[in-house]
Coordinates of C-alpha atoms in Angstrom, one line a residue:
X807 CA 0.1 0.1 0.0
X808 CA 1.3 3.4 -0.9
X809 CA 1.0 5.9 1.9
X810 CA 1.3 9.7 0.9
X811 CA 4.5 11.0 2.3
X812 CA 4.1 13.3 5.5
X813 CA 5.2 17.1 4.7
X814 CA 7.8 16.5 7.5
X815 CA 9.1 13.7 5.8
X816 CA 9.5 15.1 2.7
X817 CA 11.5 17.9 4.4
X818 CA 13.9 15.0 6.1
X819 CA 14.5 13.6 2.8
X820 CA 15.3 16.7 1.0
X821 CA 17.8 17.4 3.7
X822 CA 19.1 13.9 3.4
X823 CA 18.1 12.9 7.0
X824 CA 15.9 9.9 6.0
X825 CA 15.9 7.7 2.7
X826 CA 13.0 8.0 0.2
X827 CA 12.4 4.2 0.5
X828 CA 12.4 4.5 4.4
X829 CA 9.2 7.0 4.7
X830 CA 6.5 4.6 3.7
X831 CA 7.6 2.0 6.7
X832 CA 8.3 4.9 9.1
X833 CA 4.7 6.0 8.8
X834 CA 3.4 2.7 8.9
X835 CA 5.5 1.7 12.1
X836 CA 4.5 5.0 13.8
X837 CA 0.8 4.6 13.2
X838 CA 1.0 0.7 14.2
X839 CA 2.7 2.1 17.7
X840 CA 0.1 4.8 18.2
X841 CA 2.9 7.5 18.1
X842 CA 3.3 10.8 16.2
X843 CA 5.5 10.7 13.5
X844 CA 8.2 13.0 15.4
X845 CA 7.9 10.7 18.6
X846 CA 8.5 7.8 16.5
X847 CA 11.6 9.2 14.7
X848 CA 13.1 10.4 17.9
X849 CA 12.4 7.1 20.1
X850 CA 14.0 5.0 17.4
X851 CA 17.1 7.3 17.0
X852 CA 16.1 8.0 13.1
X853 CA 17.0 11.6 14.2
X854 CA 17.4 13.6 17.2
X855 CA 15.0 15.9 18.7
X856 CA 17.7 18.5 18.4
X857 CA 18.2 17.9 14.8
X858 CA 14.6 17.8 14.0
X859 CA 13.8 21.2 15.7
X860 CA 16.7 22.9 14.0
X861 CA 15.8 21.4 10.7
X862 CA 12.1 22.7 11.0
X863 CA 13.2 26.3 12.1
X864 CA 14.7 26.5 8.9
X865 CA 12.5 24.7 6.5
X866 CA 9.2 26.3 7.9
X867 CA 10.0 29.4 9.3
X868 CA 8.7 29.0 12.6
X869 CA 10.3 30.5 15.6
X870 CA 12.0 27.8 17.8
X871 CA 11.2 28.2 21.7
X872 CA 13.6 26.7 24.3
X873 CA 10.5 25.4 26.7
X874 CA 13.3 24.8 29.3
X875 CA 13.7 28.9 29.7
X876 CA 9.7 29.1 29.7
X877 CA 7.9 29.3 33.0
X878 CA 5.2 26.5 32.8
X879 CA 3.5 28.1 35.7
X880 CA 2.6 31.0 33.5
X881 CA 0.5 29.3 31.3
X882 CA -3.2 30.2 31.7
X883 CA -4.8 27.4 33.3
X884 CA -8.0 27.7 31.3
X885 CA -6.0 26.6 28.1
X886 CA -4.8 23.4 29.8
X887 CA -7.2 21.1 28.2
X888 CA -5.6 17.6 28.7
X889 CA -7.5 15.5 26.1
X890 CA -6.6 18.1 23.5
X891 CA -3.0 18.6 24.5
X892 CA -2.5 14.6 24.7
X893 CA -4.3 14.1 21.3
X894 CA -2.4 16.6 19.4
X895 CA 1.1 16.6 21.3
X896 CA 0.7 20.2 21.5
X897 CA 0.8 22.7 24.4
X898 CA -1.1 26.3 24.7
X899 CA 2.0 28.5 25.9
X900 CA 0.4 32.1 26.0
X901 CA -1.9 34.3 24.4
X902 CA -1.3 37.7 22.7
X903 CA -4.5 39.8 22.0
X904 CA -6.8 37.3 20.0
X905 CA -3.7 34.9 19.2
X906 CA -3.2 31.7 21.2
X907 CA 0.4 30.4 20.6
X908 CA 0.9 26.7 20.4
X909 CA 4.0 24.8 21.2
X910 CA 4.4 21.9 18.6
X911 CA 7.3 19.7 17.5
X912 CA 5.8 18.9 14.3
X913 CA 5.3 22.0 11.9
X914 CA 2.8 20.3 9.7
X915 CA 0.3 19.5 12.7
X916 CA -2.2 21.9 11.3
X917 CA -5.1 20.1 13.1
X918 CA -3.8 20.9 16.6
X919 CA -3.8 24.5 15.6
X920 CA -7.6 24.1 14.2
X921 CA -8.8 22.4 17.0
X922 CA -7.4 24.5 19.7
X923 CA -8.9 27.4 17.8
X924 CA -12.2 26.1 17.5
X925 CA -12.4 25.2 21.4
X926 CA -11.2 28.6 22.9
X927 CA -12.5 30.5 19.7
X928 CA -9.3 32.3 19.2
X929 CA -6.7 32.7 16.5
X930 CA -3.9 30.3 16.5
X931 CA -0.1 30.4 15.8
X932 CA 2.5 27.5 16.0
X933 CA 5.7 28.1 17.9
X934 CA 8.3 25.3 17.5
X935 CA 9.8 23.3 20.4
X936 CA 12.3 20.4 21.1
X937 CA 9.8 17.2 21.3
X938 CA 11.5 15.7 24.2
X939 CA 11.1 19.0 25.9
X940 CA 7.4 19.1 24.8
X941 CA 6.8 15.6 26.4
X942 CA 8.5 16.5 29.5
X943 CA 6.4 19.7 30.1
X944 CA 3.0 17.9 28.9
X945 CA 3.9 15.3 31.5
X946 CA 4.4 17.9 34.2
X947 CA 1.3 19.9 33.2
X948 CA -1.0 17.0 32.9
X949 CA -0.4 15.6 36.3
X950 CA -3.6 16.1 38.7
X951 CA -3.6 19.3 40.4
X952 CA -4.5 19.9 43.8
X953 CA -7.9 21.7 43.2
X954 CA -8.9 19.1 40.7
X955 CA -7.4 15.8 41.6
X956 CA -10.5 13.9 42.5
X957 CA -12.0 14.9 39.3
X958 CA -8.8 13.7 37.4
X959 CA -9.8 10.0 38.8
X960 CA -11.9 8.1 36.5
X961 CA -13.4 4.8 37.2
X962 CA -10.9 3.0 34.9
X963 CA -7.9 3.9 37.0
X964 CA -6.4 1.2 39.1
X965 CA -8.5 -1.7 37.7
X966 CA -5.6 -3.7 37.7
X967 CA -4.7 -3.3 41.4
X968 CA -5.8 -5.3 44.4
X969 CA -5.3 -4.7 48.2
X970 CA -5.6 -7.8 50.3
X971 CA -7.4 -8.2 53.5
X972 CA -8.5 -4.6 53.9
X973 CA -11.8 -3.7 55.8
X974 CA -12.9 -0.4 54.1
X975 CA -15.7 -0.1 56.6
X976 CA -13.0 0.4 59.3
X977 CA -12.5 3.8 57.8
X978 CA -15.9 4.9 58.5
X979 CA -15.3 4.5 62.1
X980 CA -12.9 7.3 62.5
X981 CA -13.3 9.4 59.5
X982 CA -16.2 12.0 59.1
X983 CA -16.8 11.3 55.6
X984 CA -19.5 9.4 53.4
X985 CA -19.0 6.8 50.7
X986 CA -19.0 9.2 48.0
X987 CA -16.3 11.2 49.6
X988 CA -14.2 8.2 50.2
X989 CA -14.3 6.9 46.8
X990 CA -12.0 9.4 45.1
X991 CA -9.4 9.3 48.1
X992 CA -9.3 5.5 47.7
X993 CA -8.8 5.9 43.9
X994 CA -6.1 8.4 44.4
X995 CA -4.2 6.7 46.9
X996 CA -4.2 3.5 44.7
X997 CA -3.4 5.6 41.8
X998 CA -0.1 7.0 43.6
X999 CA 0.9 3.7 44.6
X1000 CA 0.7 2.2 41.3
X1001 CA 2.4 5.1 39.8
X1002 CA 5.3 4.6 42.4
X1003 CA 5.7 1.0 41.2
X1004 CA 5.7 1.9 37.8
X1005 CA 8.0 4.8 38.0
X1006 CA 10.7 2.4 40.0
X1007 CA 10.5 4.6 43.1
X1008 CA 12.0 2.8 46.4
X1009 CA 10.1 5.1 48.9
X1010 CA 6.8 7.3 48.8
X1011 CA 6.4 10.2 51.3
X1012 CA 3.0 11.8 52.3
X1013 CA 3.9 14.9 54.0
X1014 CA 1.6 17.5 55.7
X1015 CA 2.3 21.1 56.5
X1016 CA 0.3 23.9 58.0
X1017 CA -0.6 25.1 54.5
X1018 CA 0.5 22.5 52.2
X1019 CA 0.4 18.7 51.5
X1020 CA 3.0 17.2 49.4
X1021 CA 3.7 13.6 48.0
X1022 CA 7.2 12.7 47.0
X1023 CA 8.9 9.6 45.6
X1024 CA 12.3 8.7 45.9
X1025 CA 13.8 7.5 42.7
X1026 CA 17.3 6.6 42.1
X1027 CA 18.1 7.7 45.6
X1028 CA 16.7 11.1 45.1
X1029 CA 13.4 12.6 46.3
X1030 CA 11.0 14.3 43.5
X1031 CA 7.9 16.2 44.5
X1032 CA 5.1 14.2 42.5
X1033 CA 1.8 16.0 43.6
X1034 CA 0.5 18.6 46.1
X1035 CA -3.0 17.5 47.0
X1036 CA -5.3 19.7 49.1
X1037 CA -4.2 19.8 52.5
X1038 CA -7.6 19.4 54.1
X1039 CA -7.5 15.9 53.0
X1040 CA -4.3 15.0 54.9
X1041 CA -6.1 13.4 57.5
X1042 CA -8.1 11.0 55.0
X1043 CA -4.9 10.5 53.4
X1044 CA -3.1 9.1 56.6
X1045 CA -6.4 7.0 57.7
X1046 CA -6.8 5.3 54.2
X1047 CA -3.1 4.5 54.5
X1048 CA -3.4 3.2 58.0
X1049 CA -6.4 0.9 57.2
X1050 CA -4.5 -0.4 54.3
X1051 CA -1.9 -1.2 56.6
X1052 CA -3.9 -2.7 59.3
X1053 CA -2.8 -0.1 61.8
X1054 CA -5.0 1.9 64.6
X1055 CA -6.5 4.5 63.0
X1056 CA -7.5 6.1 66.1
X1057 CA -3.9 6.6 67.2
X1058 CA -2.6 9.8 65.9
X1059 CA -0.2 10.7 68.8
X1060 CA 2.5 7.5 68.5
X1061 CA 4.4 6.4 65.7
X1062 CA 3.3 3.0 64.1
X1063 CA 4.5 0.3 61.7
X1064 CA 2.7 -2.0 59.4
X1065 CA 2.6 -3.6 56.0
X1066 CA 0.4 -3.5 52.6
X1067 CA 0.6 -6.0 50.1
X1068 CA -0.3 -4.8 46.7
X1069 CA -1.4 -7.5 44.0
X1070 CA -0.8 -5.9 40.7
X1071 CA -1.7 -8.8 38.5
X1072 CA -2.4 -12.7 39.0
X1073 CA 1.4 -13.6 39.4
X1074 CA 2.5 -10.1 40.6
X1075 CA 2.3 -8.5 43.9
X1076 CA 4.5 -5.9 45.7
X1077 CA 4.8 -5.6 49.6
X1078 CA 5.0 -1.9 51.0
X1079 CA 6.4 -1.1 54.7
X1080 CA 4.6 1.5 56.1
X1081 CA 5.9 3.9 58.8
X1082 CA 3.6 6.7 60.6
X1083 CA 5.0 9.5 62.5
X1084 CA 3.0 12.3 64.3
X1085 CA 4.3 15.7 63.2
X1086 CA 3.0 19.3 64.0
X1087 CA 0.6 19.3 61.3
X1088 CA -0.5 15.8 61.0
X1089 CA 1.0 12.3 60.4
X1090 CA 3.5 11.8 58.0
X1091 CA 3.5 8.5 56.3
X1092 CA 6.2 6.9 54.5
X1093 CA 6.2 3.6 52.4
X1094 CA 9.1 1.4 51.4
X1095 CA 8.6 -0.5 48.4
X1096 CA 9.9 -4.1 48.7
X1097 CA 9.5 -5.5 45.2
X1098 CA 11.2 -9.0 44.9
X1099 CA 10.6 -9.0 41.2
X1100 CA 12.3 -5.7 40.4
X1101 CA 15.6 -6.8 42.4
X1102 CA 18.2 -7.7 39.8
X1103 CA 20.6 -10.7 41.2
X1104 CA 22.6 -10.6 38.0
X1105 CA 26.2 -10.3 39.3
X1106 CA 27.1 -8.8 36.0
X1107 CA 24.8 -5.8 36.5
X1108 CA 25.8 -4.8 40.0
X1109 CA 28.7 -2.8 38.9
X1110 CA 31.9 -4.8 39.7
X1111 CA 34.8 -4.8 37.7
X1112 CA 36.4 -7.9 36.7
X1113 CA 38.8 -8.1 39.6
X1114 CA 36.1 -7.1 42.2
X1115 CA 33.6 -9.7 40.5
X1116 CA 36.0 -12.4 40.7
X1117 CA 37.4 -11.8 44.5
X1118 CA 33.4 -12.0 45.4
X1119 CA 33.0 -15.2 43.6
X1120 CA 36.1 -16.8 45.2
X1121 CA 34.9 -15.7 48.5
X1122 CA 31.4 -17.2 48.0
X1123 CA 33.4 -20.5 47.0
X1124 CA 35.0 -20.9 50.4
X1125 CA 33.2 -23.3 53.0
X1126 CA 33.7 -21.0 55.8
X1127 CA 34.5 -17.4 56.8
X1128 CA 32.7 -14.0 57.0
X1129 CA 31.8 -11.7 54.1
X1130 CA 30.7 -8.2 55.7
X1131 CA 29.1 -5.6 53.4
X1132 CA 29.0 -2.1 54.8
X1133 CA 27.4 1.3 53.6
X1134 CA 24.6 3.7 54.2
X1135 CA 21.0 2.8 54.3
X1136 CA 19.9 2.4 50.6
X1137 CA 23.3 1.7 49.1
X1138 CA 22.2 -1.6 47.8
X1139 CA 24.0 -3.6 50.6
X1140 CA 20.9 -6.3 50.2
X1141 CA 21.1 -6.7 46.6
X1142 CA 24.7 -7.6 46.7
X1143 CA 24.2 -10.1 49.4
X1144 CA 21.2 -11.6 47.6
X1145 CA 23.2 -12.0 44.4
X1146 CA 25.8 -13.8 46.3
X1147 CA 23.0 -16.1 47.7
X1148 CA 21.4 -16.6 44.5
X1149 CA 24.8 -18.1 43.3
X1150 CA 24.7 -20.3 46.2
X1151 CA 21.3 -21.5 46.1
X1152 CA 21.5 -25.0 45.1
X1153 CA 20.2 -28.3 46.5
X1154 CA 23.2 -29.1 48.1
X1155 CA 23.4 -26.5 50.7
X1156 CA 21.1 -25.2 53.5
X1157 CA 20.9 -21.8 53.6
X1158 CA 19.2 -19.6 56.3
X1159 CA 18.4 -15.9 56.6
X1160 CA 17.4 -13.6 59.2
X1161 CA 16.2 -10.3 58.1
X1162 CA 14.3 -7.0 59.2
X1163 CA 12.5 -6.9 56.9
X1164 CA 12.4 -9.8 54.3
X1165 CA 12.9 -7.5 51.3
X1166 CA 13.6 -10.2 48.7
X1167 CA 11.7 -13.4 48.4
X1168 CA 14.1 -16.1 47.0
X1169 CA 12.6 -19.7 46.7
X1170 CA 14.9 -22.5 48.1
X1171 CA 16.2 -20.2 50.8
X1172 CA 14.7 -20.3 54.6
X1173 CA 14.1 -16.6 55.6
X1174 CA 13.0 -15.5 58.9
X1175 CA 11.7 -12.3 59.7
X1176 CA 12.9 -10.6 63.0
X1177 CA 10.3 -9.9 65.4
X1178 CA 11.8 -8.1 68.6
X1179 CA 8.4 -7.6 70.1
X1180 CA 8.1 -11.5 70.5
X1181 CA 11.6 -11.9 71.2
X1182 CA 12.9 -13.2 68.0
X1183 CA 15.9 -11.1 67.6
X1184 CA 18.9 -11.4 65.1
X1185 CA 20.8 -13.3 67.9
X1186 CA 18.3 -15.6 69.0
X1187 CA 17.4 -16.6 65.1
X1188 CA 21.2 -17.0 64.3
X1189 CA 21.5 -19.2 67.4
X1190 CA 18.6 -21.3 66.1
X1191 CA 20.1 -21.4 62.6
X1192 CA 23.3 -23.5 64.1
X1193 CA 21.1 -26.0 65.6
X1194 CA 19.6 -26.5 62.1
X1195 CA 22.5 -28.1 60.2
X1196 CA 23.3 -24.9 58.1
X1197 CA 25.8 -24.3 55.4
X1198 CA 25.3 -20.6 54.4
X1199 CA 23.9 -18.0 57.1
X1200 CA 22.9 -14.5 56.4
X1201 CA 22.2 -12.1 59.1
X1202 CA 20.4 -9.0 58.0
X1203 CA 22.7 -6.6 60.2
X1204 CA 25.0 -7.0 63.1
X1205 CA 23.7 -4.4 65.7
X1206 CA 25.5 -5.8 68.9
X1207 CA 28.3 -7.5 70.5
X1208 CA 25.7 -10.9 71.2
X1209 CA 25.0 -11.1 67.1
X1210 CA 28.6 -10.6 66.2
X1211 CA 29.9 -13.2 68.7
X1212 CA 27.6 -15.8 67.5
X1213 CA 28.1 -14.9 63.7
X1214 CA 32.1 -15.1 64.2
X1215 CA 31.7 -18.4 66.1
X1216 CA 29.6 -19.9 63.2
X1217 CA 32.1 -18.6 60.6
X1218 CA 34.8 -20.3 62.6
X1219 CA 33.1 -23.4 62.7
X1220 CA 33.0 -24.3 59.3
X1221 CA 30.0 -21.9 58.0
X1222 CA 29.8 -19.2 55.4
X1223 CA 28.4 -16.1 57.2
X1224 CA 27.1 -12.9 55.2
X1225 CA 25.8 -9.9 57.1
X1226 CA 26.1 -6.0 56.7
X1227 CA 27.3 -3.3 59.1
X1228 CA 27.0 0.6 59.0
X1229 CA 30.3 2.2 58.4
X1230 CA 31.5 4.7 56.0
X1231 CA 34.6 2.3 54.7
X1232 CA 35.8 -1.5 54.5
X1233 CA 38.5 -0.7 56.9
X1234 CA 36.3 0.9 59.7
X1235 CA 34.3 -2.1 59.6
X1236 CA 37.3 -3.8 61.1
X1237 CA 37.5 -1.2 63.9
X1238 CA 33.5 -1.2 64.5
X1239 CA 33.8 -4.9 65.4
X1240 CA 36.8 -4.4 67.8
X1241 CA 34.8 -1.1 69.3
X1242 CA 31.9 -3.4 69.8
X1243 CA 34.1 -6.0 72.0
X1244 CA 35.0 -8.7 69.5
X1245 CA 38.5 -9.8 70.5
X1246 CA 40.9 -8.9 67.8
X1247 CA 42.2 -12.8 67.3
X1248 CA 38.5 -13.3 66.3
X1249 CA 38.0 -10.8 64.1
X1250 CA 41.4 -11.6 62.1
X1251 CA 40.7 -15.1 61.9
X1252 CA 36.8 -15.2 60.8
X1253 CA 36.4 -12.2 58.3
X1254 CA 37.5 -13.1 55.0
X1255 CA 36.1 -10.3 53.0
X1256 CA 34.9 -6.5 53.7
X1257 CA 33.0 -4.8 50.8
X1258 CA 32.0 -1.0 51.3
X1259 CA 29.4 0.1 48.7
X1260 CA 27.6 2.9 47.5
X1261 CA 24.8 3.4 44.6
X1262 CA 25.4 6.2 42.0
X1263 CA 22.9 7.3 39.4
X1264 CA 23.5 6.1 35.9
X1265 CA 23.6 8.7 33.3
X1266 CA 21.1 8.4 30.8
X1267 CA 22.4 7.1 27.6
X1268 CA 19.9 9.2 25.3
X1269 CA 20.9 12.6 26.5
X1270 CA 24.3 12.6 28.3
X1271 CA 26.8 15.2 27.1
X1272 CA 30.6 15.4 27.0
X1273 CA 31.8 17.7 30.0
X1274 CA 35.5 19.1 29.2
X1275 CA 37.8 19.2 32.3
X1276 CA 41.4 20.5 31.8
X1277 CA 44.0 18.0 32.3
X1278 CA 45.4 19.6 35.4
X1279 CA 42.2 19.4 37.4
X1280 CA 41.8 15.9 36.3
X1281 CA 45.0 15.2 37.7
X1282 CA 43.9 16.9 41.0
X1283 CA 40.9 14.9 41.1
X1284 CA 42.9 11.3 41.4
X1285 CA 43.4 10.4 37.7
X1286 CA 46.8 9.2 36.7
X1287 CA 49.0 10.7 34.3
X1288 CA 48.9 7.9 32.1
X1289 CA 45.0 8.0 32.2
X1290 CA 45.2 11.5 31.3
X1291 CA 47.7 11.2 28.5
X1292 CA 45.4 8.6 27.1
X1293 CA 42.5 11.0 27.0
X1294 CA 39.6 10.9 29.2
X1295 CA 36.2 12.1 28.2
X1296 CA 33.8 12.7 31.3
X1297 CA 29.9 13.3 30.8
X1298 CA 27.4 15.2 32.6
X1299 CA 23.5 14.9 32.7
X1300 CA 21.2 16.8 30.6
X1301 CA 17.6 15.6 31.0
X1302 CA 15.1 14.2 28.5
X1303 CA 11.9 12.4 28.5
X1304 CA 13.5 8.9 29.1
X1305 CA 15.1 9.8 32.3
X1306 CA 15.0 12.1 35.7
X1307 CA 17.0 15.0 35.3
X1308 CA 19.7 13.1 33.2
X1309 CA 20.2 10.0 35.2
X1310 CA 18.2 6.7 34.7
X1311 CA 18.9 3.8 37.0
X1312 CA 21.9 3.3 39.4
X1313 CA 25.0 1.3 39.4
X1314 CA 27.2 0.1 42.4
X1315 CA 30.7 1.6 43.5
X1316 CA 32.5 -0.9 45.4
X1317 CA 35.6 -1.0 47.8
X1318 CA 36.8 -4.7 48.3
X1319 CA 39.1 -5.6 51.2
X1320 CA 40.2 -9.0 51.5
X1321 CA 41.7 -10.2 54.8
X1322 CA 45.5 -10.8 54.0
X1323 CA 48.1 -11.9 56.4
X1324 CA 49.4 -8.5 56.7
X1325 CA 45.9 -7.0 57.6
X1326 CA 45.7 -9.6 60.1
X1327 CA 48.8 -9.2 61.7
X1328 CA 47.9 -5.3 62.0
X1329 CA 44.6 -5.8 63.6
X1330 CA 46.4 -8.1 66.1
X1331 CA 48.6 -5.4 66.9
X1332 CA 46.0 -2.8 67.4
X1333 CA 46.2 -0.9 64.2
X1334 CA 43.4 1.7 63.5
X1335 CA 41.0 2.1 60.3
X1336 CA 43.5 4.6 58.8
X1337 CA 46.6 2.2 58.8
X1338 CA 44.4 -0.7 57.7
X1339 CA 43.2 1.3 54.8
X1340 CA 46.7 2.2 53.9
X1341 CA 47.8 -1.2 54.2
X1342 CA 44.8 -2.6 51.9
X1343 CA 45.8 0.3 49.3
X1344 CA 49.5 -0.9 49.3
X1345 CA 48.2 -4.4 48.4
X1346 CA 46.0 -3.3 45.7
X1347 CA 42.7 -2.4 47.2
X1348 CA 40.8 0.2 44.9
X1349 CA 39.1 2.6 47.2
X1350 CA 35.5 3.8 46.8
X1351 CA 36.3 7.3 45.3
X1352 CA 38.5 5.6 43.1
X1353 CA 36.1 2.8 42.0
X1354 CA 33.5 6.0 41.3
X1355 CA 36.5 7.7 39.1
X1356 CA 36.5 4.7 36.9
X1357 CA 33.1 4.8 36.6
X1358 CA 32.8 8.4 35.3
X1359 CA 35.8 7.8 33.0
X1360 CA 33.7 5.1 31.4
X1361 CA 30.9 7.5 30.9
X1362 CA 28.6 5.2 33.2
X1363 CA 28.0 8.1 36.0
X1364 CA 29.1 11.9 36.3
X1365 CA 32.1 13.3 38.5
X1366 CA 29.3 15.1 40.4
X1367 CA 27.6 12.1 41.2
X1368 CA 30.8 10.2 42.4
X1369 CA 31.5 13.1 44.7
X1370 CA 27.8 13.2 46.0
X1371 CA 27.7 9.6 46.9
X1372 CA 31.3 9.1 48.1
X1373 CA 31.1 12.3 50.3
X1374 CA 34.1 14.1 48.8

């Protein structure tokens, strides 16, 4: 079937940016994928959004507007007709006299101008914009506003989500509302939870203030404000979340903890850990998403270099000893440990874990949820494991001397033990154990590998751009003379519709310290963390910062991100 060539395609062919024989296929594929022609061309890297905008400006003589420099908050609200905006992928920007100016990325999109003009009874003019920037602006402006959030929720929202074991009638007992008022609250909360899962958020924050209520998502380690619903709904939001988590909705003066299980599909569910906290203006509620299916336990994807990966695998292959992973909350320690457990998870080994909470469900491993209120602590669980004929034991965290002593005893008696500690570096982990009261001989004889880690945001491959830094500054940052002489190209974030402020996903940065004879002797002699670190570096240890510099050199992350996560 011959499809008439779109006017934009003709311009692209004339400019040599697309071949004549491609045009029909491009139009067909765009129509099949239900995308605009411009979006299809950019998404499939046939042409960049910047190239397309510059070409159209020259070809059609339409002014090019930089949307990033335009204040979106100044757009008259009455022209933000979401159905029209989404239908035409066009955005009303401002009026001048009787003319409404429309931002478009496709200058041949005459239908958009006609529809906006007819709807608002105004003359319309086109302004050319970068398609990715237009897409990002439309996403921001079509989010539910605080005044209209309940109107924005239609009956088909969240049709694929279920919340188990929730008695919605409990909400009526303490919230002065009727069923008609409750329905938008229930749908809105469900929509927010589903959006968080879809966007890959790790945490959700529901925060009341005197004159504002805001909802934030933590995505790739950074908090983003997602919505600002009306502040007078604060109590209803917290009540709904507490009902879902099976908490006491009448108790508003004390913190509470609970869990929510979301069934997103027949074979897909997500657990949420819920924490409430009374503040001056109401209850703040924070939810941690525990999505086992989203955890990538492939050792190739963690971010190890070849030497680090081999060191981790070699240590896991030992029949006994202790592997300690250290780093702040949210640095990926659990995923690193579970990647190791996943490698060890065979029918030949008995593996048990004690965690608080159990974040990743792994069939074939005996996982125990710690419950201090009932007396089930890390120490008591570990003590029971040793009577269960274990081969491999994982302790979620070593928090006290009793747990440390039992774990070390297990490592010395033929078991492989994996655990975590909260310290800033691998060397400090050893002194932390000594400060807990563990004898130096036990530390030196039981610990086999210390691994400090951080998670740095990955640069978006679609929009990262080169960042020129003088050679003298590169040398001052820690790059070697040989690396600088060979040429180093660093990158910085730009931002596009595919990412969050120029970053997409995260990668691990690691510092690995194997227990050598020299380091063991240094521990026995009472060496401090600085001396241990110096000894490890002399034996070839790559520090966290140096590991981050290598990730920046490879274009995986930016130098600013390395400095942020390594606290330099």
